[in-house]
Short mmCIF file of C-alpha atoms and ligand atoms in Angstrom, two decimals:
data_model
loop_
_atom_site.label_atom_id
_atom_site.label_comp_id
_atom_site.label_asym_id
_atom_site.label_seq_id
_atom_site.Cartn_x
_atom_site.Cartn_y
_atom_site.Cartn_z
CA UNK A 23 170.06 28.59 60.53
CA UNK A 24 168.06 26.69 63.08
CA UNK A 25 169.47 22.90 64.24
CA UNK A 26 166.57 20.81 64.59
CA UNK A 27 166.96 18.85 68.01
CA UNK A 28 165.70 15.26 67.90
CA UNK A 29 165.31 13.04 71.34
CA UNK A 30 165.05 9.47 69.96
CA UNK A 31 164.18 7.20 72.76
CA UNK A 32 165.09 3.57 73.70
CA UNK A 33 166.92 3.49 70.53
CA UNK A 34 168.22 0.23 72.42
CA UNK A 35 165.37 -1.45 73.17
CA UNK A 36 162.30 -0.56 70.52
CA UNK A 37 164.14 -0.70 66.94
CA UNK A 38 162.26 -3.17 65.00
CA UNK A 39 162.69 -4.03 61.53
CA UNK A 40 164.94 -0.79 61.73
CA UNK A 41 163.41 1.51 63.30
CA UNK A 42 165.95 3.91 63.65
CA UNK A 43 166.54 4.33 60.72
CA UNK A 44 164.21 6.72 60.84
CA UNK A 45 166.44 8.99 61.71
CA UNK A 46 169.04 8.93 59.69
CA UNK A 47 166.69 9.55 56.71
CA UNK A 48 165.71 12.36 58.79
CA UNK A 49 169.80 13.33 59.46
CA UNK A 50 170.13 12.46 55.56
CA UNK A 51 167.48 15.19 54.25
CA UNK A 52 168.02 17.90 56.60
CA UNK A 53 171.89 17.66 55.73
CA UNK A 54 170.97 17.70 52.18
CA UNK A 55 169.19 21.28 52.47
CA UNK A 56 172.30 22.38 54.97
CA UNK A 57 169.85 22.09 57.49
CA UNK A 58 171.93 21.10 61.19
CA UNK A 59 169.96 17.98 62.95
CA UNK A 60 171.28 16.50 66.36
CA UNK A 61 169.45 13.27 67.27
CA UNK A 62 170.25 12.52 71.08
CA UNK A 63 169.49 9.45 72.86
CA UNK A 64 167.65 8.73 75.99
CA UNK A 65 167.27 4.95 77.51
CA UNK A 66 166.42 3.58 81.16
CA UNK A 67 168.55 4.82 83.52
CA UNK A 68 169.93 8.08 81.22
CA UNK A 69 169.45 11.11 82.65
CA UNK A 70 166.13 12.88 82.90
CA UNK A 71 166.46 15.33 79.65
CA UNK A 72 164.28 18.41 79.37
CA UNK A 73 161.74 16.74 76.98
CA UNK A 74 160.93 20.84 76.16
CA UNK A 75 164.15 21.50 74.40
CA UNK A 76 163.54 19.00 71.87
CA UNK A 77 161.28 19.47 68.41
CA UNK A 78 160.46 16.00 68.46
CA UNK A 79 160.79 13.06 70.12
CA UNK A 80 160.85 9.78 68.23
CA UNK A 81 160.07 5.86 69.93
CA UNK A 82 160.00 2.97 67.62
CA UNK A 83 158.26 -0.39 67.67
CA UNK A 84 159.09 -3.65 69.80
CA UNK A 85 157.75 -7.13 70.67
CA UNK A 86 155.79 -7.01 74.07
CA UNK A 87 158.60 -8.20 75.95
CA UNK A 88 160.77 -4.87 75.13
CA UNK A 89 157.47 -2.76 75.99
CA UNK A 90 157.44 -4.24 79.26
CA UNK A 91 161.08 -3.78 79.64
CA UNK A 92 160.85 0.08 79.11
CA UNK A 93 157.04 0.33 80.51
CA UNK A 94 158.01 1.98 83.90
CA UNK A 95 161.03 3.99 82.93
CA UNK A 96 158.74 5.49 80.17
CA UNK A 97 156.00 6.53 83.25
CA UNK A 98 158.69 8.29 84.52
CA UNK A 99 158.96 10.38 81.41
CA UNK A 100 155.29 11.50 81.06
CA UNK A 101 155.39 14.26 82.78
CA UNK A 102 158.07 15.80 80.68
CA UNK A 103 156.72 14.11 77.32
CA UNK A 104 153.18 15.78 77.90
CA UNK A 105 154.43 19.19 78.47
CA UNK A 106 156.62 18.73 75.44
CA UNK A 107 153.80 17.30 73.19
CA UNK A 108 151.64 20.71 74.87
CA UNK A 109 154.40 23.26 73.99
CA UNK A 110 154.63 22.22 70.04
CA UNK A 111 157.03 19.06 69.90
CA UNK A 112 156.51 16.56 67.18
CA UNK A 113 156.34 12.94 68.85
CA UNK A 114 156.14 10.58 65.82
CA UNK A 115 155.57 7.04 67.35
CA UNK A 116 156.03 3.66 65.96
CA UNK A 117 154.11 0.23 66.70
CA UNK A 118 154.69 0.12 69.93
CA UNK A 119 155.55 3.47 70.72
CA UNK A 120 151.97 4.42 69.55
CA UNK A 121 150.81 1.87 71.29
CA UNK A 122 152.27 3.27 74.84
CA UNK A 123 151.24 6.68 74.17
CA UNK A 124 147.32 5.64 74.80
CA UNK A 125 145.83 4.19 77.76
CA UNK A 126 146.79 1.07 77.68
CA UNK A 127 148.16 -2.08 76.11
CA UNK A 128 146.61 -5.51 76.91
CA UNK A 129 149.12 -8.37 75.67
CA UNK A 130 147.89 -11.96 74.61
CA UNK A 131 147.58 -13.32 78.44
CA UNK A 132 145.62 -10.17 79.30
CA UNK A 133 148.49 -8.63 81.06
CA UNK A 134 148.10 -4.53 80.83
CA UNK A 135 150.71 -2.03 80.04
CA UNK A 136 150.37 1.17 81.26
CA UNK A 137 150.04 3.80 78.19
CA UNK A 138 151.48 7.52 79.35
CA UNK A 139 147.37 7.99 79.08
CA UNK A 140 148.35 11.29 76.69
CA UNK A 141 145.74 10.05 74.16
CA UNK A 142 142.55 8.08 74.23
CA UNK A 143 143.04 5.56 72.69
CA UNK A 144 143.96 2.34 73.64
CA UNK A 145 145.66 -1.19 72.13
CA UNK A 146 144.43 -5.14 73.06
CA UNK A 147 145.97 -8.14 71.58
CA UNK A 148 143.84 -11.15 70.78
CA UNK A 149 143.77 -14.09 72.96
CA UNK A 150 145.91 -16.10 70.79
CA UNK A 151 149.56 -14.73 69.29
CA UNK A 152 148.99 -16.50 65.66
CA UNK A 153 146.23 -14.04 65.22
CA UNK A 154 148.54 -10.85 64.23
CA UNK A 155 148.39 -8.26 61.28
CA UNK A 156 151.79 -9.26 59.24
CA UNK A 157 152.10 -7.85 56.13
CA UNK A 158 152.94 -5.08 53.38
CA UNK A 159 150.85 -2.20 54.04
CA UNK A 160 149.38 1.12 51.75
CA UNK A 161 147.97 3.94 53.64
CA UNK A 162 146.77 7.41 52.19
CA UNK A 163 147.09 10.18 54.25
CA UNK A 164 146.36 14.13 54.06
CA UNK A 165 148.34 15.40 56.80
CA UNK A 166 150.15 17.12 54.31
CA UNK A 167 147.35 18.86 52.75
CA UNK A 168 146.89 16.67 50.06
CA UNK A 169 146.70 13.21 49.51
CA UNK A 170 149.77 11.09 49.30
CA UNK A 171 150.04 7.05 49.60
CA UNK A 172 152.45 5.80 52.27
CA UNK A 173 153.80 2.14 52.52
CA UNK A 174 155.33 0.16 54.87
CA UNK A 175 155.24 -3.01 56.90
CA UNK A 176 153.25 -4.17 59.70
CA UNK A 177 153.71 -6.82 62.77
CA UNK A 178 151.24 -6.16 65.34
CA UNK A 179 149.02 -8.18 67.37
CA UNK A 180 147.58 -5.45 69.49
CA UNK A 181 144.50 -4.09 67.72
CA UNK A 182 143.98 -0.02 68.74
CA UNK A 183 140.58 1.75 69.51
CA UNK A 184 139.17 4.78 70.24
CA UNK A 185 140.80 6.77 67.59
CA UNK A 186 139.03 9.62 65.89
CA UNK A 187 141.83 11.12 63.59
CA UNK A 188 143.93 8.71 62.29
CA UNK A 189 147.32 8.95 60.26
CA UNK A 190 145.46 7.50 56.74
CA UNK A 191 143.41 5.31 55.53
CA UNK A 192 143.67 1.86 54.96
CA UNK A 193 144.31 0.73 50.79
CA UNK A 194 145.73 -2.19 51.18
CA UNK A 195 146.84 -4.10 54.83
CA UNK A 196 145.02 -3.95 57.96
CA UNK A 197 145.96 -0.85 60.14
CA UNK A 198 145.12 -0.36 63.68
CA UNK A 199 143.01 -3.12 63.86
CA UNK A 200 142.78 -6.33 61.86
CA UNK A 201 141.08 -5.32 58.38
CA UNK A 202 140.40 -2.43 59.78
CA UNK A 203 139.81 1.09 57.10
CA UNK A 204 141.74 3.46 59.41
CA UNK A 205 145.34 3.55 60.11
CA UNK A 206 147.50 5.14 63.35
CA UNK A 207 146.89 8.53 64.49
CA UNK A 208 147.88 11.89 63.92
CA UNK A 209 147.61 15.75 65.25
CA UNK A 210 148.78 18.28 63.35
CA UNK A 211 152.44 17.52 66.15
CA UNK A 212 152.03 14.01 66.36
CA UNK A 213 152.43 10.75 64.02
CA UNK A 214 151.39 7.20 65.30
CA UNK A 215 151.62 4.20 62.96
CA UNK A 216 151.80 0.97 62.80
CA UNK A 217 153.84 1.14 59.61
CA UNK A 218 157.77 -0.36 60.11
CA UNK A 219 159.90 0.03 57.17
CA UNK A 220 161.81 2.23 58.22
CA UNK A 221 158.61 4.30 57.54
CA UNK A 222 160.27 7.06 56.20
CA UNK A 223 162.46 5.08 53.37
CA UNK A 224 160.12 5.44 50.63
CA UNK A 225 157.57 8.20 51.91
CA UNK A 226 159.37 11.36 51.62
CA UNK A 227 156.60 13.64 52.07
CA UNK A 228 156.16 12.27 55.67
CA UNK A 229 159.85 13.41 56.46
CA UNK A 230 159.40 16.50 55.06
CA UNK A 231 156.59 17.35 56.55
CA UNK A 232 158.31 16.72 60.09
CA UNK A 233 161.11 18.89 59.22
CA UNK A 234 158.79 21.59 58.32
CA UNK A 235 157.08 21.66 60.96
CA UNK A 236 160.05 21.53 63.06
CA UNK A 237 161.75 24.28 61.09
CA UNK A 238 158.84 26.59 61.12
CA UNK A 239 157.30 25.63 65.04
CA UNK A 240 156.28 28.57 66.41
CA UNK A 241 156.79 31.23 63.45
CA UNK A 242 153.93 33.15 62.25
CA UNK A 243 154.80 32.66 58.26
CA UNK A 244 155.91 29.31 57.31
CA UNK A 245 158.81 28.50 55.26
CA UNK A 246 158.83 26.56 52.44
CA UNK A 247 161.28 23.68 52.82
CA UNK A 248 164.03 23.68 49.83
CA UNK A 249 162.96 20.63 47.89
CA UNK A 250 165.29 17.85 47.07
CA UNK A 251 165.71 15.08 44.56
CA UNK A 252 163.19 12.10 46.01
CA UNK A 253 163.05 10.29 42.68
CA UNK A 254 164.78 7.21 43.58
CA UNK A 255 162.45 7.18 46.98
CA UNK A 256 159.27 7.94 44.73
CA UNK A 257 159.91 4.83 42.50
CA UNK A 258 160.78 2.52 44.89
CA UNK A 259 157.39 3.02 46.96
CA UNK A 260 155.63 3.35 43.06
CA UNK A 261 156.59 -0.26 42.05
CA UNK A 262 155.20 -1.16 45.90
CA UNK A 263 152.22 0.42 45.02
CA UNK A 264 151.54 -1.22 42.16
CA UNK A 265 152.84 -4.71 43.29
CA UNK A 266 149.94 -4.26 46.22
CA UNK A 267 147.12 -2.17 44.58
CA UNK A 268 147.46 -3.93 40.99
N1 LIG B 112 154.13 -5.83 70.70
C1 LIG B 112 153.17 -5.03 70.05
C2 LIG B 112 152.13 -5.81 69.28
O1 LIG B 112 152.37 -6.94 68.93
C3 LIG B 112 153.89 -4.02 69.16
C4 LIG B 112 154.60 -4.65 68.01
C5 LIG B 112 155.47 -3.73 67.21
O2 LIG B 112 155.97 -2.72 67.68
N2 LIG B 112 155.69 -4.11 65.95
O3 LIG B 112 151.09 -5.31 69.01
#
């Protein structure tokens, strides 16, 4: 069978409220289907990988100061992230991993940080920090074909534009900007969102969908992925849901 190879970057330096845990849900259901997943790391100063050999690349979320941190180490990567992203890798991006993926981020005191410019879109924070979306947050998205709610957390000041096909919409929470109806972004390779959680504790789907899409990249006739028990998962996000939506 197929091992699904995972570049997780600055594991180190952009892993709020657990970030990375991510992946070990991902480790956790791929190993439950006896599927093999290797999650390497890359952080300033590691080698340049071959962004190409991976089948997605995961960044998580971080206060400004980390973004700046990791800002020009990350330029450094773009060529090798956008021919990854062209050949079929999955980059699912967190916060402010999204957030560096656009054009741009503008901080409080109207300093920039230069996005890898791969999409259009682009992130500024308001003038003062109180102002920031904080919060519990329900999104329904279709990226799996049909429609299935997603929570999660959000801490962002920086409030994204210039998206056309984001991740969900908004159902409860703000989302890329404050009060805003749409949420993140998404292609059918890519996942940006604001939501922290870990995202994928409680939104199965959203894993699976990665690892079928990772399984299958490239094959003509796609593979069902085995499917495992998710109860526990689907009634923990259920009594979210209702706490949020009642
Ligand atoms: N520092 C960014 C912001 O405040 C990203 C925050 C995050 O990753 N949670 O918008």
């Amino acid at each position: 069978m197929k091992t699904i190879k995972i570049l997780h970057m600055y594991a180190d330096m952009l892993d709020l409220y657990g970030d990375s845990g991510n992946m070990e849900i991902l480790k956790y259901r791929c190993t439950k289907r006896g599927i093999d997943c290797v999650v390497d790391t890359y952080s300033i100063d590691s080698e340049m990988p071959d962004f190409t050999a991976y089948d997605l690349i995961y960044i998580g979320g971080g206060a400004d100061l980390e973004q700046q941190h990791i800002s020009e180490d990350l330029l450094k990567c773009r060529e090798g992230i956008i021919s990854a992203y062209k050949n079929g890798t999955f980059l699912f991006l967190i916060c402010g991993g999204y957030q560096l993926m656009g054009k741009y981020y503008r901080d409080a005191d109207g300093n920039d940080i230069k996005g890898l410019g791969l999409f259009d879109y682009y992130t500024v924070a308001p003038n003062s920090r109180r102002k920031r979306c904080i919060g519990n947050i329900v999104i329904e998205t279709e990226i799996t074909g049909k429609p299935v709610k997603v929570v999660g957390f959000e801490n962002h000041g920086g409030q994204t534009q210039g998206i056309k096909t984001p991740f969900g919409k908004v159902l409860y929470g703000n989302g890329n900007c404050s009060k805003s109806e749409a949420e993140g972004y998404c292609e059918k390779n890519v996942i940006a969102t604001y939501l922290h959680g870990p995202c994928l504790a409680k939104n199965p789907e959203i894993s699976d969908y990665m690892i079928e899409y990772c399984m299958n990249r490239g094959d003509e006739v796609i593979t069902p992925l085995i499917p495992i028990d998710d109860k526990l998962e689907k009634e923990c996000r259920k009594v979210m849901v209702h706490r949020l939506l009642k």
